[in-house]
PDB file of C-alpha atoms in Angstrom:
ATOM      1  CA  MET A  12       0.044   0.088   0.108  1.00 73.00           C
ATOM      2  CA  GLU A  13       1.387   3.268  -1.125  1.00 81.00           C
ATOM      3  CA  LEU A  14       1.252   6.547   0.823  1.00 78.00           C
ATOM      4  CA  GLY A  15      -1.721   8.551  -0.498  1.00 75.00           C
ATOM      5  CA  SER A  16      -3.469   5.850  -2.202  1.00 81.00           C
ATOM      6  CA  ALA A  17      -6.992   5.452  -2.093  1.00 82.00           C
ATOM      7  CA  GLU A  18      -6.902   2.457  -0.039  1.00 87.00           C
ATOM      8  CA  HIS A  19      -4.468   4.543   2.554  1.00 86.00           C
ATOM      9  CA  LYS A  20      -6.815   7.495   2.498  1.00 87.00           C
ATOM     10  CA  GLN A  21     -10.033   4.822   3.252  1.00 90.00           C
ATOM     11  CA  LEU A  22      -8.132   3.137   6.084  1.00 91.00           C
ATOM     12  CA  LEU A  23      -7.486   6.377   7.635  1.00 91.00           C
ATOM     13  CA  THR A  24     -10.713   7.643   7.174  1.00 92.00           C
ATOM     14  CA  LYS A  25     -12.003   4.256   8.566  1.00 95.00           C
ATOM     15  CA  GLY A  26      -9.767   4.940  11.825  1.00 94.00           C
ATOM     16  CA  ILE A  27     -11.196   8.391  12.318  1.00 94.00           C
ATOM     17  CA  VAL A  28     -14.583   7.309  11.912  1.00 96.00           C
ATOM     18  CA  LYS A  29     -13.912   4.662  14.512  1.00 97.00           C
ATOM     19  CA  VAL A  30     -12.412   6.993  17.251  1.00 96.00           C
ATOM     20  CA  ALA A  31     -15.365   9.555  16.701  1.00 96.00           C
ATOM     21  CA  VAL A  32     -18.061   6.671  17.047  1.00 97.00           C
ATOM     22  CA  LYS A  33     -16.450   5.137  20.301  1.00 97.00           C
ATOM     23  CA  THR A  34     -16.122   8.718  21.780  1.00 96.00           C
ATOM     24  CA  ALA A  35     -19.890   9.379  21.100  1.00 97.00           C
ATOM     25  CA  SER A  36     -20.941   5.624  22.322  1.00 98.00           C
ATOM     26  CA  ILE A  37     -19.111   6.449  25.572  1.00 98.00           C
ATOM     27  CA  GLY A  38     -20.814   9.626  25.788  1.00 97.00           C
ATOM     28  CA  PHE A  39     -24.201   8.164  25.161  1.00 98.00           C
ATOM     29  CA  PHE A  40     -23.753   5.523  27.674  1.00 98.00           C
ATOM     30  CA  LEU A  41     -22.735   7.902  30.454  1.00 97.00           C
ATOM     31  CA  GLY A  42     -25.362  10.224  29.558  1.00 97.00           C
ATOM     32  CA  PHE A  43     -28.185   7.536  29.640  1.00 98.00           C
ATOM     33  CA  LEU A  44     -26.878   6.167  33.105  1.00 97.00           C
ATOM     34  CA  PHE A  45     -27.369   9.979  34.477  1.00 97.00           C
ATOM     35  CA  MET A  46     -30.797   9.887  33.172  1.00 96.00           C
ATOM     36  CA  LEU A  47     -31.909   6.690  34.431  1.00 96.00           C
ATOM     37  CA  PRO A  48     -33.034   7.703  37.968  1.00 94.00           C
ATOM     38  CA  SER A  49     -35.400  10.262  36.470  1.00 94.00           C
ATOM     39  CA  PHE A  50     -37.284   7.396  34.675  1.00 92.00           C
ATOM     40  CA  PHE A  51     -37.675   5.441  38.378  1.00 93.00           C
ATOM     41  CA  ARG A  52     -38.539   8.566  40.521  1.00 92.00           C
ATOM     42  CA  ASP A  53     -39.400  12.108  39.860  1.00 91.00           C
ATOM     43  CA  ASN A  54     -37.765  14.796  42.194  1.00 94.00           C
ATOM     44  CA  ALA A  55     -35.364  17.567  41.691  1.00 95.00           C
ATOM     45  CA  PHE A  56     -32.235  15.589  41.890  1.00 95.00           C
ATOM     46  CA  SER A  57     -33.202  13.144  39.319  1.00 95.00           C
ATOM     47  CA  SER A  58     -34.381  16.125  37.071  1.00 95.00           C
ATOM     48  CA  GLY A  59     -31.015  17.373  37.298  1.00 96.00           C
ATOM     49  CA  LEU A  60     -29.326  14.444  36.862  1.00 96.00           C
ATOM     50  CA  PHE A  61     -31.552  13.881  33.466  1.00 97.00           C
ATOM     51  CA  PHE A  62     -30.510  17.551  32.354  1.00 97.00           C
ATOM     52  CA  LEU A  63     -26.831  16.562  32.937  1.00 97.00           C
ATOM     53  CA  GLY A  64     -27.089  13.111  31.013  1.00 97.00           C
ATOM     54  CA  THR A  65     -28.709  15.292  28.225  1.00 98.00           C
ATOM     55  CA  GLY A  66     -25.748  17.778  28.538  1.00 98.00           C
ATOM     56  CA  VAL A  67     -23.339  14.870  28.508  1.00 98.00           C
ATOM     57  CA  ILE A  68     -24.626  13.341  25.518  1.00 98.00           C
ATOM     58  CA  PHE A  69     -24.679  16.694  23.476  1.00 98.00           C
ATOM     59  CA  VAL A  70     -21.172  17.582  24.196  1.00 98.00           C
ATOM     60  CA  SER A  71     -19.701  14.097  23.769  1.00 98.00           C
ATOM     61  CA  LEU A  72     -21.468  14.096  20.447  1.00 98.00           C
ATOM     62  CA  PHE A  73     -19.765  17.673  19.575  1.00 98.00           C
ATOM     63  CA  TYR A  74     -16.745  16.619  21.013  1.00 98.00           C
ATOM     64  CA  ALA A  75     -16.519  13.553  18.832  1.00 97.00           C
ATOM     65  CA  LEU A  76     -17.569  15.670  15.760  1.00 97.00           C
ATOM     66  CA  THR A  77     -15.087  18.168  16.403  1.00 97.00           C
ATOM     67  CA  ILE A  78     -12.204  15.522  16.897  1.00 96.00           C
ATOM     68  CA  ALA A  79     -13.011  13.943  13.868  1.00 95.00           C
ATOM     69  CA  TYR A  80     -13.113  17.026  11.866  1.00 95.00           C
ATOM     70  CA  LYS A  81      -9.537  17.982  13.270  1.00 95.00           C
ATOM     71  CA  LYS A  82      -8.043  14.672  12.606  1.00 93.00           C
ATOM     72  CA  TYR A  83      -9.610  14.749   9.078  1.00 91.00           C
ATOM     73  CA  GLN A  84      -7.858  18.390   8.491  1.00 92.00           C
ATOM     74  CA  ARG A  85      -4.641  17.330  10.048  1.00 92.00           C
ATOM     75  CA  ILE A  86      -4.153  13.846   8.369  1.00 87.00           C
ATOM     76  CA  ILE A  87      -6.340  13.401   5.394  1.00 83.00           C
ATOM     77  CA  LYS A  88      -6.379  16.911   3.878  1.00 80.00           C
ATOM     78  CA  PRO A  89      -2.524  17.088   3.043  1.00 79.00           C
ATOM     79  CA  PHE A  90      -2.885  13.849   0.898  1.00 74.00           C
ATOM     80  CA  ALA A  91      -5.636  15.439  -0.903  1.00 70.00           C
ATOM     81  CA  SER A  92      -3.679  18.669  -1.729  1.00 68.00           C
ATOM     82  CA  ASN A  93      -0.855  16.659  -3.157  1.00 62.00           C
ATOM     83  CA  HIS A  94      -2.821  14.927  -5.810  1.00 57.00           C
TER      84      HIS A  94
END
C-alpha cells in the first residue's frame, strides 16, 4: 500500500470514524446512566441528573465531531492537496 493511495485514505478515514463513534458511544452510555434515575423517581435531584445526562450526550457528540473534523484536516487533507 502506497502513502496517499485510495486504500490508504480509506483506512485513515475508517480509523477516524472509529474513534469518533467510540467517543460518541461512551458519551451516550454515560449520559443514559445519568438519565436513569429520572425514569424511576421524579424529584429535583433526578431531574437535575436528567439534564446533566442530556448535556453529557450533546457535549460528547460535539466533541466527537470536532475530533473527527480536526483529525481529517490534519491527516487526510494534506494527501488530498498533493494529488
